[in-house]
XYZ file of C-alpha atoms in Angstrom:
643
model
C 5.100 4.003 -34.377
C 3.452 5.744 -31.451
C 2.594 9.427 -31.698
C 2.248 11.773 -28.779
C 1.134 15.351 -28.257
C 4.212 17.539 -27.925
C 4.520 21.208 -27.001
C 6.630 23.758 -28.823
C 9.974 22.516 -27.548
C 11.366 19.327 -29.037
C 13.634 16.421 -28.375
C 16.522 15.968 -30.698
C 17.750 12.435 -31.141
C 21.392 11.937 -31.024
C 24.161 9.482 -31.002
C 27.683 9.081 -30.252
C 30.787 7.361 -31.004
C 33.254 6.431 -28.468
C 36.517 8.213 -29.185
C 39.579 6.126 -29.637
C 38.701 2.766 -31.164
C 42.071 1.542 -32.352
C 42.047 -1.576 -34.429
C 38.499 -1.139 -35.706
C 37.714 -1.649 -39.310
C 37.029 1.650 -41.020
C 33.718 3.149 -40.076
C 31.181 5.400 -41.678
C 29.645 8.310 -39.815
C 26.277 9.779 -40.689
C 25.195 12.973 -38.948
C 21.694 14.382 -39.263
C 21.372 18.136 -38.636
C 17.957 18.531 -37.051
C 17.959 22.329 -37.053
C 17.327 22.502 -40.771
C 13.927 22.365 -42.339
C 13.706 18.980 -44.070
C 11.226 16.276 -44.904
C 11.352 12.701 -43.652
C 12.995 10.435 -44.710
C 16.543 11.750 -45.050
C 19.487 9.605 -46.252
C 22.980 10.521 -45.033
C 26.019 8.357 -45.964
C 23.829 5.329 -46.506
C 21.829 5.776 -43.279
C 18.112 6.447 -43.599
C 16.461 8.618 -40.935
C 12.658 8.733 -40.799
C 10.359 10.461 -38.345
C 6.974 12.017 -37.950
C 7.131 15.559 -39.242
C 5.099 16.939 -36.335
C 8.099 16.322 -34.108
C 10.338 18.727 -36.040
C 10.323 22.370 -34.971
C 12.162 24.574 -37.456
C 12.895 28.271 -37.806
C 15.893 30.529 -38.157
C 19.239 28.839 -37.743
C 19.809 30.748 -34.516
C 16.465 29.718 -33.059
C 17.177 27.585 -29.963
C 13.808 25.848 -30.369
C 14.829 24.158 -33.602
C 15.307 20.443 -33.329
C 13.648 17.137 -32.686
C 11.716 16.390 -29.483
C 9.071 17.922 -27.281
C 7.826 18.762 -23.822
C 6.045 15.615 -22.720
C 5.277 12.199 -24.068
C 7.618 10.525 -26.564
C 9.224 11.488 -29.840
C 10.527 8.630 -31.966
C 12.643 7.954 -35.030
C 13.537 4.910 -37.127
C 17.138 4.595 -38.354
C 18.178 2.088 -41.016
C 21.836 1.320 -41.755
C 23.000 -0.565 -44.870
C 22.370 -4.323 -44.905
C 25.274 -6.382 -43.614
C 26.777 -3.533 -41.607
C 27.117 -3.339 -37.856
C 26.029 -0.457 -35.679
C 29.107 0.809 -33.864
C 28.091 3.926 -31.994
C 25.570 6.651 -31.336
C 26.438 10.153 -30.183
C 24.099 12.804 -28.920
C 25.436 16.249 -29.545
C 24.314 19.830 -29.160
C 21.291 19.035 -27.012
C 19.510 21.920 -25.311
C 17.722 21.913 -21.943
C 18.260 18.186 -21.773
C 16.790 17.855 -18.279
C 15.964 14.283 -17.306
C 15.317 13.075 -20.848
C 16.862 9.760 -21.921
C 16.914 7.885 -25.238
C 16.144 4.173 -25.492
C 17.613 2.383 -28.498
C 15.807 -0.749 -29.686
C 16.863 -3.252 -32.338
C 13.791 -3.276 -34.564
C 11.144 -0.844 -35.682
C 9.405 -0.239 -32.348
C 9.617 -0.845 -28.618
C 8.775 -4.525 -29.103
C 12.324 -5.052 -30.308
C 15.221 -5.789 -27.958
C 16.637 -2.897 -25.945
C 20.188 -2.218 -27.141
C 21.090 0.586 -24.753
C 19.796 3.664 -22.985
C 21.457 7.002 -23.676
C 21.256 8.983 -20.459
C 21.250 12.758 -20.414
C 24.303 12.881 -18.140
C 26.609 11.038 -20.579
C 27.677 12.374 -23.966
C 28.805 9.264 -25.827
C 27.841 5.618 -26.110
C 29.217 2.672 -28.015
C 26.880 0.016 -29.292
C 27.970 -3.635 -29.387
C 28.974 -4.809 -32.858
C 26.966 -7.958 -32.126
C 23.901 -5.979 -33.158
C 23.875 -6.881 -36.842
C 20.330 -5.778 -37.537
C 19.876 -2.966 -39.995
C 16.937 -1.179 -38.342
C 16.955 0.629 -35.002
C 14.272 2.530 -33.170
C 15.106 5.555 -31.010
C 12.630 6.741 -28.369
C 13.112 9.968 -26.406
C 11.240 10.126 -23.120
C 10.757 13.840 -22.557
C 10.222 14.751 -18.941
C 10.720 18.485 -19.454
C 11.272 20.928 -22.335
C 14.174 19.478 -24.339
C 15.428 19.091 -27.877
C 18.404 17.608 -29.667
C 20.181 19.526 -32.367
C 21.942 16.710 -34.154
C 22.181 12.955 -34.279
C 25.255 10.934 -35.309
C 25.165 7.268 -36.280
C 28.406 5.316 -36.736
C 28.466 1.911 -38.381
C 31.136 -0.527 -39.458
C 31.835 -0.500 -43.184
C 34.025 -3.603 -43.619
C 34.313 -3.085 -47.394
C 36.702 -0.132 -46.955
C 39.296 -1.965 -44.831
C 41.234 -5.176 -45.004
C 41.310 -5.495 -41.233
C 39.135 -8.009 -39.521
C 36.813 -6.617 -36.896
C 36.780 -8.091 -33.363
C 33.415 -8.874 -31.870
C 32.735 -7.212 -28.544
C 32.153 -9.308 -25.413
C 28.688 -10.373 -24.349
C 27.262 -10.041 -20.844
C 25.323 -12.666 -18.877
C 22.943 -11.768 -17.437
C 22.066 -8.904 -19.751
C 22.079 -5.333 -18.484
C 19.139 -4.291 -16.352
C 17.758 -4.854 -12.861
C 19.389 -7.700 -10.930
C 19.549 -8.906 -7.339
C 22.560 -7.743 -5.319
C 25.207 -10.464 -5.229
C 24.531 -11.569 -8.813
C 27.703 -12.356 -10.789
C 28.107 -11.138 -14.369
C 30.012 -13.268 -16.859
C 31.828 -11.754 -19.892
C 32.455 -13.988 -22.910
C 34.095 -13.677 -26.314
C 35.107 -17.034 -27.748
C 37.908 -15.893 -30.099
C 39.515 -13.074 -28.098
C 42.917 -13.285 -26.468
C 41.590 -11.398 -23.481
C 38.744 -9.217 -22.262
C 39.341 -5.955 -20.429
C 36.741 -4.067 -18.394
C 36.240 -1.085 -16.137
C 33.727 -0.284 -13.377
C 34.488 3.428 -12.953
C 32.805 4.727 -16.116
C 36.000 5.056 -18.159
C 36.535 3.175 -21.431
C 38.953 0.250 -21.331
C 41.668 0.053 -23.987
C 44.133 -2.543 -25.130
C 46.416 -1.614 -22.238
C 44.033 -0.199 -19.598
C 41.253 -1.638 -17.524
C 41.118 -4.917 -15.607
C 41.827 -8.178 -17.421
C 38.732 -10.335 -17.021
C 39.446 -13.641 -15.274
C 36.320 -14.538 -13.288
C 32.660 -13.456 -12.969
C 32.125 -9.968 -11.530
C 29.934 -9.753 -8.414
C 27.494 -6.821 -8.482
C 26.378 -5.531 -5.076
C 25.541 -1.907 -5.921
C 24.338 -0.123 -9.089
C 27.216 -0.610 -11.539
C 28.093 0.065 -15.179
C 30.550 -2.376 -16.748
C 32.406 -1.303 -19.867
C 34.331 -3.992 -21.713
C 36.342 -4.696 -24.882
C 37.721 -7.834 -26.492
C 41.388 -7.886 -27.553
C 42.758 -10.142 -30.281
C 46.327 -9.505 -31.343
C 46.577 -5.849 -32.290
C 42.843 -5.492 -32.794
C 40.266 -4.485 -30.200
C 36.507 -4.506 -30.349
C 34.215 -1.640 -29.754
C 33.514 -0.734 -26.140
C 30.311 -2.284 -24.920
C 28.582 -0.994 -21.797
C 26.096 -2.759 -19.539
C 24.354 -0.825 -16.780
C 23.086 -2.872 -13.851
C 20.634 -1.593 -11.287
C 19.802 -3.388 -8.049
C 16.323 -4.763 -7.619
C 15.122 -5.130 -4.030
C 11.646 -6.615 -3.801
C 9.296 -4.110 -2.240
C 7.408 -5.284 0.858
C 4.217 -7.168 0.096
C 1.155 -6.663 2.290
C -1.240 -9.506 2.992
C -3.939 -6.834 2.610
C -4.053 -6.084 -1.095
C -6.147 -2.939 -1.063
C -6.851 0.036 1.120
C -10.124 0.393 2.980
C -12.047 -0.656 6.082
C -11.156 -3.741 8.074
C -12.107 -5.174 11.428
C -10.106 -3.846 14.341
C -7.459 -6.387 15.269
C -6.929 -7.520 11.678
C -3.303 -8.621 11.402
C -1.275 -6.873 8.699
C 1.739 -8.891 7.549
C 4.693 -7.778 5.421
C 7.037 -9.926 3.332
C 10.094 -9.408 1.110
C 12.029 -12.640 0.600
C 15.571 -12.480 1.956
C 15.336 -8.804 2.895
C 14.847 -6.799 6.081
C 11.709 -4.657 6.294
C 11.305 -1.382 8.164
C 8.036 0.498 8.569
C 6.326 3.543 10.049
C 2.753 4.176 11.180
C 2.989 7.970 11.560
C 2.898 8.748 7.819
C 6.658 9.446 7.691
C 8.955 7.851 5.110
C 10.615 4.719 6.513
C 14.387 4.203 6.547
C 16.716 1.636 8.056
C 16.338 3.572 11.332
C 12.568 2.984 11.479
C 10.773 0.114 13.237
C 12.087 -3.240 12.018
C 9.244 -5.557 11.051
C 9.260 -8.815 12.995
C 5.634 -9.752 13.638
C 2.131 -8.906 12.330
C 0.868 -5.374 12.944
C -2.539 -5.283 14.615
C -4.885 -2.798 12.976
C -6.493 -0.364 15.393
C -8.463 2.563 14.014
C -7.131 4.532 11.052
C -3.556 3.559 10.288
C -1.134 4.417 7.481
C 1.664 1.881 7.155
C 4.661 2.753 5.001
C 7.221 0.008 4.475
C 10.617 -0.357 2.784
C 12.926 -3.357 2.321
C 16.735 -3.452 2.478
C 18.969 -6.242 1.202
C 22.121 -7.362 3.028
C 24.231 -4.904 0.998
C 22.174 -1.878 2.055
C 20.245 -1.432 -1.193
C 16.634 -0.374 -0.684
C 13.351 -1.030 -2.419
C 10.640 1.465 -3.148
C 8.297 2.542 -0.349
C 4.906 0.819 -0.270
C 2.003 2.565 1.469
C -1.310 1.248 2.755
C -3.895 3.398 4.522
C -6.468 1.313 6.354
C -9.192 1.963 8.884
C -9.841 -0.516 11.648
C -13.539 -0.717 12.536
C -14.638 -1.796 16.001
C -17.157 -4.617 15.410
C -20.745 -4.646 16.593
C -21.515 -7.364 19.109
C -23.920 -9.987 17.830
C -26.801 -10.306 18.158
C -27.225 -6.837 16.616
C -30.434 -4.839 16.856
C -31.408 -1.361 15.657
C -34.911 0.052 16.036
C -34.582 2.571 13.180
C -33.892 6.293 13.046
C -31.677 8.775 11.219
C -28.576 7.985 9.198
C -26.442 9.751 11.792
C -27.970 7.702 14.591
C -27.360 4.535 12.594
C -23.787 5.157 11.497
C -22.826 6.277 14.999
C -23.479 2.728 16.164
C -20.462 0.501 16.636
C -19.502 -1.375 13.499
C -21.796 0.483 11.075
C -20.683 2.282 7.887
C -22.972 3.917 5.330
C -22.276 4.979 1.757
C -24.127 7.902 0.101
C -26.999 7.836 2.583
C -29.384 10.687 3.386
C -32.439 11.115 5.633
C -36.152 11.198 4.991
C -38.478 13.466 6.944
C -39.327 12.474 10.492
C -42.916 11.545 9.584
C -41.424 8.377 8.053
C -39.876 7.293 11.353
C -38.459 4.747 12.002
C -37.707 4.331 8.245
C -35.501 7.398 7.903
C -32.296 6.086 6.278
C -32.585 7.226 2.681
C -31.633 4.957 -0.209
C -32.422 6.597 -3.525
C -29.451 5.772 -5.779
C -28.168 2.497 -7.146
C -24.944 1.814 -5.307
C -26.068 3.159 -1.925
C -24.934 0.703 0.728
C -24.730 -0.179 4.395
C -21.857 -2.193 5.883
C -22.040 -3.830 9.301
C -18.872 -5.198 10.911
C -19.531 -7.975 13.451
C -17.660 -9.939 16.089
C -19.130 -13.323 15.125
C -20.702 -15.249 12.277
C -24.235 -14.012 11.474
C -27.102 -16.482 11.269
C -29.900 -14.349 9.872
C -30.400 -10.745 8.766
C -33.795 -9.064 9.082
C -34.524 -5.600 7.728
C -37.614 -3.411 7.512
C -38.028 -0.875 4.683
C -40.677 1.605 3.633
C -41.592 2.246 -0.012
C -41.098 6.003 -0.149
C -41.736 5.716 -3.866
C -43.797 2.816 -5.042
C -44.655 0.661 -7.999
C -41.135 -0.139 -9.218
C -39.229 -3.082 -7.773
C -35.984 -2.353 -5.888
C -33.395 -4.824 -4.663
C -30.998 -5.167 -1.774
C -28.144 -7.540 -2.499
C -26.784 -9.027 0.723
C -23.037 -9.574 0.449
C -20.551 -11.112 2.883
C -16.848 -10.572 3.543
C -14.128 -11.814 5.836
C -12.103 -8.600 5.823
C -14.390 -5.769 4.681
C -12.813 -5.436 1.227
C -13.516 -8.573 -0.788
C -17.283 -9.158 -0.909
C -19.302 -11.945 -2.498
C -23.058 -12.138 -3.073
C -25.139 -14.223 -0.678
C -28.750 -13.404 -1.482
C -30.909 -10.880 -3.324
C -33.874 -9.420 -1.448
C -36.685 -7.996 -3.610
C -38.642 -4.932 -2.500
C -41.965 -4.135 -4.125
C -45.277 -2.585 -3.144
C -47.319 0.558 -3.255
C -46.148 3.932 -2.032
C -45.672 4.134 1.771
C -46.106 0.400 2.225
C -43.732 -1.323 4.663
C -41.844 -4.443 3.603
C -40.115 -6.760 6.078
C -37.279 -8.826 4.645
C -35.017 -11.511 6.005
C -32.326 -13.776 4.618
C -32.796 -17.498 4.094
C -29.311 -18.444 2.862
C -26.470 -19.555 5.142
C -23.472 -17.307 5.732
C -19.899 -18.576 5.683
C -18.267 -19.483 8.993
C -15.636 -16.754 8.533
C -18.079 -13.975 7.608
C -17.553 -10.884 9.751
C -18.899 -8.111 7.497
C -22.269 -7.762 5.758
C -22.990 -5.266 2.990
C -26.512 -4.260 1.961
C -26.134 -2.989 -1.615
C -29.093 -1.099 -3.073
C -30.361 -1.319 -6.675
C -32.944 1.361 -7.298
C -36.413 0.802 -8.640
C -38.180 3.113 -6.227
C -36.784 5.093 -3.302
C -36.856 3.277 0.032
C -36.364 4.225 3.665
C -34.442 1.713 5.771
C -35.722 1.076 9.272
C -35.245 -1.653 11.884
C -32.350 -4.062 11.316
C -31.453 -7.135 13.340
C -28.712 -9.708 12.902
C -28.858 -12.891 14.918
C -25.951 -15.155 15.751
C -25.463 -18.552 17.332
C -24.457 -17.044 20.673
C -24.526 -13.797 22.578
C -21.321 -12.863 24.437
C -21.838 -11.990 28.126
C -19.055 -10.575 30.310
C -18.613 -11.005 34.071
C -16.198 -8.737 35.937
C -13.893 -9.718 38.782
C -16.771 -8.949 41.155
C -18.419 -12.201 40.023
C -21.796 -10.617 39.224
C -23.391 -8.696 36.349
C -26.801 -7.737 35.060
C -27.723 -8.408 31.453
C -30.567 -7.767 29.007
C -30.679 -9.152 25.465
C -32.894 -8.329 22.502
C -33.093 -12.053 21.829
C -34.271 -15.139 23.704
C -31.301 -16.747 25.496
C -30.640 -20.232 26.880
C -28.311 -20.318 29.898
C -28.820 -24.004 30.660
C -25.709 -25.270 28.858
C -23.217 -22.552 29.798
C -20.778 -24.006 32.363
C -20.024 -21.790 35.336
C -22.725 -19.211 34.618
C -26.000 -18.821 36.504
C -28.905 -16.497 35.744
C -31.480 -15.224 38.257
C -34.606 -13.198 37.925
C -35.827 -11.142 40.887
C -39.319 -11.185 42.342
C -40.661 -8.819 44.981
C -43.255 -9.634 47.597
C -43.765 -6.516 49.678
C -40.274 -5.718 50.959
C -39.024 -9.257 50.358
C -36.803 -9.886 47.316
C -36.310 -13.401 46.001
C -33.706 -14.394 43.406
C -34.853 -17.370 41.399
C -32.540 -19.276 39.083
C -33.723 -19.455 35.463
C -32.379 -21.327 32.429
C -34.159 -19.567 29.581
C -34.796 -15.829 29.446
C -37.179 -13.996 27.099
C -35.904 -11.106 25.001
C -35.880 -7.801 26.864
C -35.868 -9.268 30.396
C -33.091 -8.352 32.830
C -31.357 -10.979 34.929
C -28.613 -11.171 37.520
C -25.661 -13.266 36.367
C -23.215 -15.022 38.668
C -19.944 -16.606 37.552
C -16.188 -16.337 37.444
C -14.597 -13.384 35.670
C -14.621 -13.799 31.894
C -16.757 -13.741 28.765
C -19.365 -16.428 28.179
C -21.069 -17.315 24.909
C -24.761 -17.796 25.679
C -26.710 -19.621 22.939
C -29.631 -17.862 21.302
C -32.936 -19.704 21.360
C -36.500 -18.943 20.318
C -40.055 -19.413 21.551
C -39.398 -18.558 25.201
C -42.695 -17.622 26.866
C -42.682 -13.948 27.916
C -42.759 -13.337 31.634
C -45.666 -11.571 33.263
C -45.239 -7.841 33.842
C -44.909 -8.272 37.609
C -42.801 -11.434 37.461
C -39.398 -9.743 37.333
C -38.183 -6.834 39.463
C -35.332 -6.070 37.067
C -35.827 -3.045 34.796
C -33.888 -2.557 31.588
C -31.486 0.385 31.509
C -31.883 3.126 28.946
C -28.505 4.861 29.125
C -30.136 7.746 31.020
C -29.750 8.584 34.698
C -31.737 6.382 37.085
C -33.540 8.122 39.945
C -33.040 6.925 43.497
C -36.738 6.154 43.685
C -39.345 6.613 46.358
C -41.366 3.435 46.506
C -40.428 1.503 44.529
C -36.773 2.230 45.155
C -34.181 1.809 42.400
C -30.964 -0.103 43.027
C -27.913 -0.509 40.787
C -25.417 -3.360 40.976
C -22.190 -1.931 42.338
C -19.153 -2.637 44.484
C -18.646 -0.312 47.441
C -15.810 -0.722 49.928
C -15.158 -4.172 48.509
C -18.768 -5.342 48.966
C -20.841 -6.266 45.896
C -24.540 -5.608 46.111
C -27.418 -3.508 44.849
C -27.059 0.082 46.030
C -29.474 2.996 45.682
C -29.201 4.551 42.217
C -28.355 8.141 43.163
C -28.547 9.345 39.552
C -26.209 6.769 38.036
C -26.814 5.511 34.497
C -27.491 1.957 33.325
C -26.702 0.891 29.753
C -29.397 -0.578 27.501
C -27.990 -4.097 27.802
C -27.842 -3.864 31.608
C -30.582 -3.739 34.267
C -31.354 -2.215 37.643
C -33.525 -3.518 40.484
C -36.774 -2.105 41.847
C -37.921 -2.908 45.379
C -40.191 -1.558 48.126
C -37.373 -1.903 50.650
C -35.561 1.258 51.713
C -32.378 -0.548 52.754
C -29.042 1.058 51.940
C -27.876 -2.144 50.300
C -29.463 -5.338 49.043
C -26.876 -8.020 49.718
C -25.764 -10.708 47.272
C -24.350 -13.366 49.565
C -25.701 -16.507 47.950
C -23.600 -18.898 45.907
C -25.757 -22.020 45.791
C -28.983 -22.927 44.087
C -31.752 -23.971 46.474
C -35.039 -25.359 45.308
C -36.709 -26.548 48.494
C -36.546 -26.661 52.291
C -35.431 -30.277 52.245
C -32.339 -29.370 50.220
C -31.054 -26.715 52.608
C -27.882 -27.987 54.288
C -26.319 -26.133 57.203
C -22.771 -26.393 55.886
C -23.765 -24.920 52.526
C -26.000 -22.066 53.582
C -24.410 -20.729 56.738
C -25.777 -17.264 57.649
C -28.163 -17.286 54.669
C -31.919 -16.919 54.815
C -34.390 -18.914 52.690
C -38.147 -18.966 52.570
C -40.037 -22.239 52.986
C -39.841 -22.857 49.237
C -36.043 -22.832 49.417
C -35.569 -19.426 47.767
C -32.831 -17.163 49.069
C -34.258 -14.023 50.685
C -32.126 -10.876 50.628
C -34.399 -8.809 52.936
C -36.617 -11.061 55.115
C -39.756 -9.550 56.637
C -42.044 -11.020 59.270
C -42.562 -14.715 58.847
C -41.020 -18.180 59.011
C -37.631 -18.742 57.313
C -34.802 -21.253 57.150
C -31.423 -20.059 58.498
C -28.378 -22.239 59.109
C -30.530 -25.252 58.422
C -33.107 -24.334 61.079
C -36.496 -22.706 60.991
C -36.386 -19.118 62.224
C -39.347 -16.894 63.036
C -38.828 -13.243 62.117
C -41.152 -11.004 64.200
């Protein structure tokens, strides 16, 4: 028997008999007065009541606190009727401050027995089916507020005092409890002449109630009360309370947390209609009806409810999720403060601090087991590289690299060991393959010594490059790229000879070099490569942007790719900014615009055809010249001397 802490007020167990039971065999009633000081067990008219004494509060007879029960938790009592007898009824009487307290009655000595009935605080009398022939019953009061019961009455059938034969009550199938709307309930009693029932809470009698003839369909919460009639005899009234179970909506996302932006959230409740809200209000049948996956975008709270075809509703299910915009792979960070790091797209940090600036770039502080970094990505990673500084020293630390599809369920990929003397720098990189569906990496720290995290890079198979409707773009990558196998995309570097600018097509580009891209509007996946020979310092007129304003320039002049009055070209900077993955052009020319009117690759004078290069100027090596100076050129397929 479970014991629970109870406050001064108590719960008094009770029981009831249903009034007029004509035709019953004679019955014995046993009433236990719980306001009197007494010691468990107590025997009344053959019924044994036993309880834990701590649940009895006694005092003067007029003291309203006297009784059985409590403030919170559960008070319990075991009741044993004579062997061979049948429990007929339980009445709760003289309860005080009953509140929302109910009593569950189990056949047996604890809650592992079968539930016979539930005595609700709003009803004063209950009849128990005579089919319960067990001698021991267990009463549990679930106190939800201060409450106590003054007295408890047990009524059982004593067949030895009457010559009449008792009539067994009907049985219910399915048993009372939660069912699906539309379920039919069957009443049976093999020897009865008829069964009568009610659905309005009243007790049927030999002459009142509906005569049972076919299964009863339950579409809303319903209590059925029924008796069996045989000749002049009737059974006890048996009650079965049915509640309607509507399956709550199920989310495909099982837990709350961080996910990639665009993650699709699906809801399901078989056979039911789902409604939901995303503004943190409680959903009803007037809310948005779910019909297709909900795309996660930023922080979102989804509350959902399901309704069956009869209008019964489920409970409300809530998920609060945060959509994280992914970092574009390849990913590169040069090191810095925690704030600088976590302000980057796709980066989340847990319990991270900062070391002093003299440790730059290794400023992200990891000094507790469980510190972590998560990086959300737009593609599958190939390799992770990370630099750390031993702020402590001597003791070995570890970073466990984990992977996830959704940002919630992680699995270990590889363990990176960090050891060395104080202030030594350790460069680590993964050697294991990541799964094709991996979109989130977690770096989970196990402390040996404190470390400062610095540069991090994540490589991928390709680097996405976008071209606008203008057909041109500049681009700079932190990784070597191979444009040779990307259909429809061309890359050019720019060389300057005096005031002459030449655009030369290239297939491989070293990391950090800017190029001009030409292609149709769209996003292209450019493969990463390695081992590309760096270009000479003066071999490319493109300069990588920094995100800061670019000066107009005064020899060399600075030009930014732009579209003005419908014309795409390089225009003087005039204080505009260029992002770090874009480039601007430097030239000695002071022209207002450097035109981009080429659309063909030329590699030599012999390949210049008039029909293909009309109104375009090439030098004698076949390179397109945007701003020709004095000299000999090819124009419209002919040699032209510019004086």
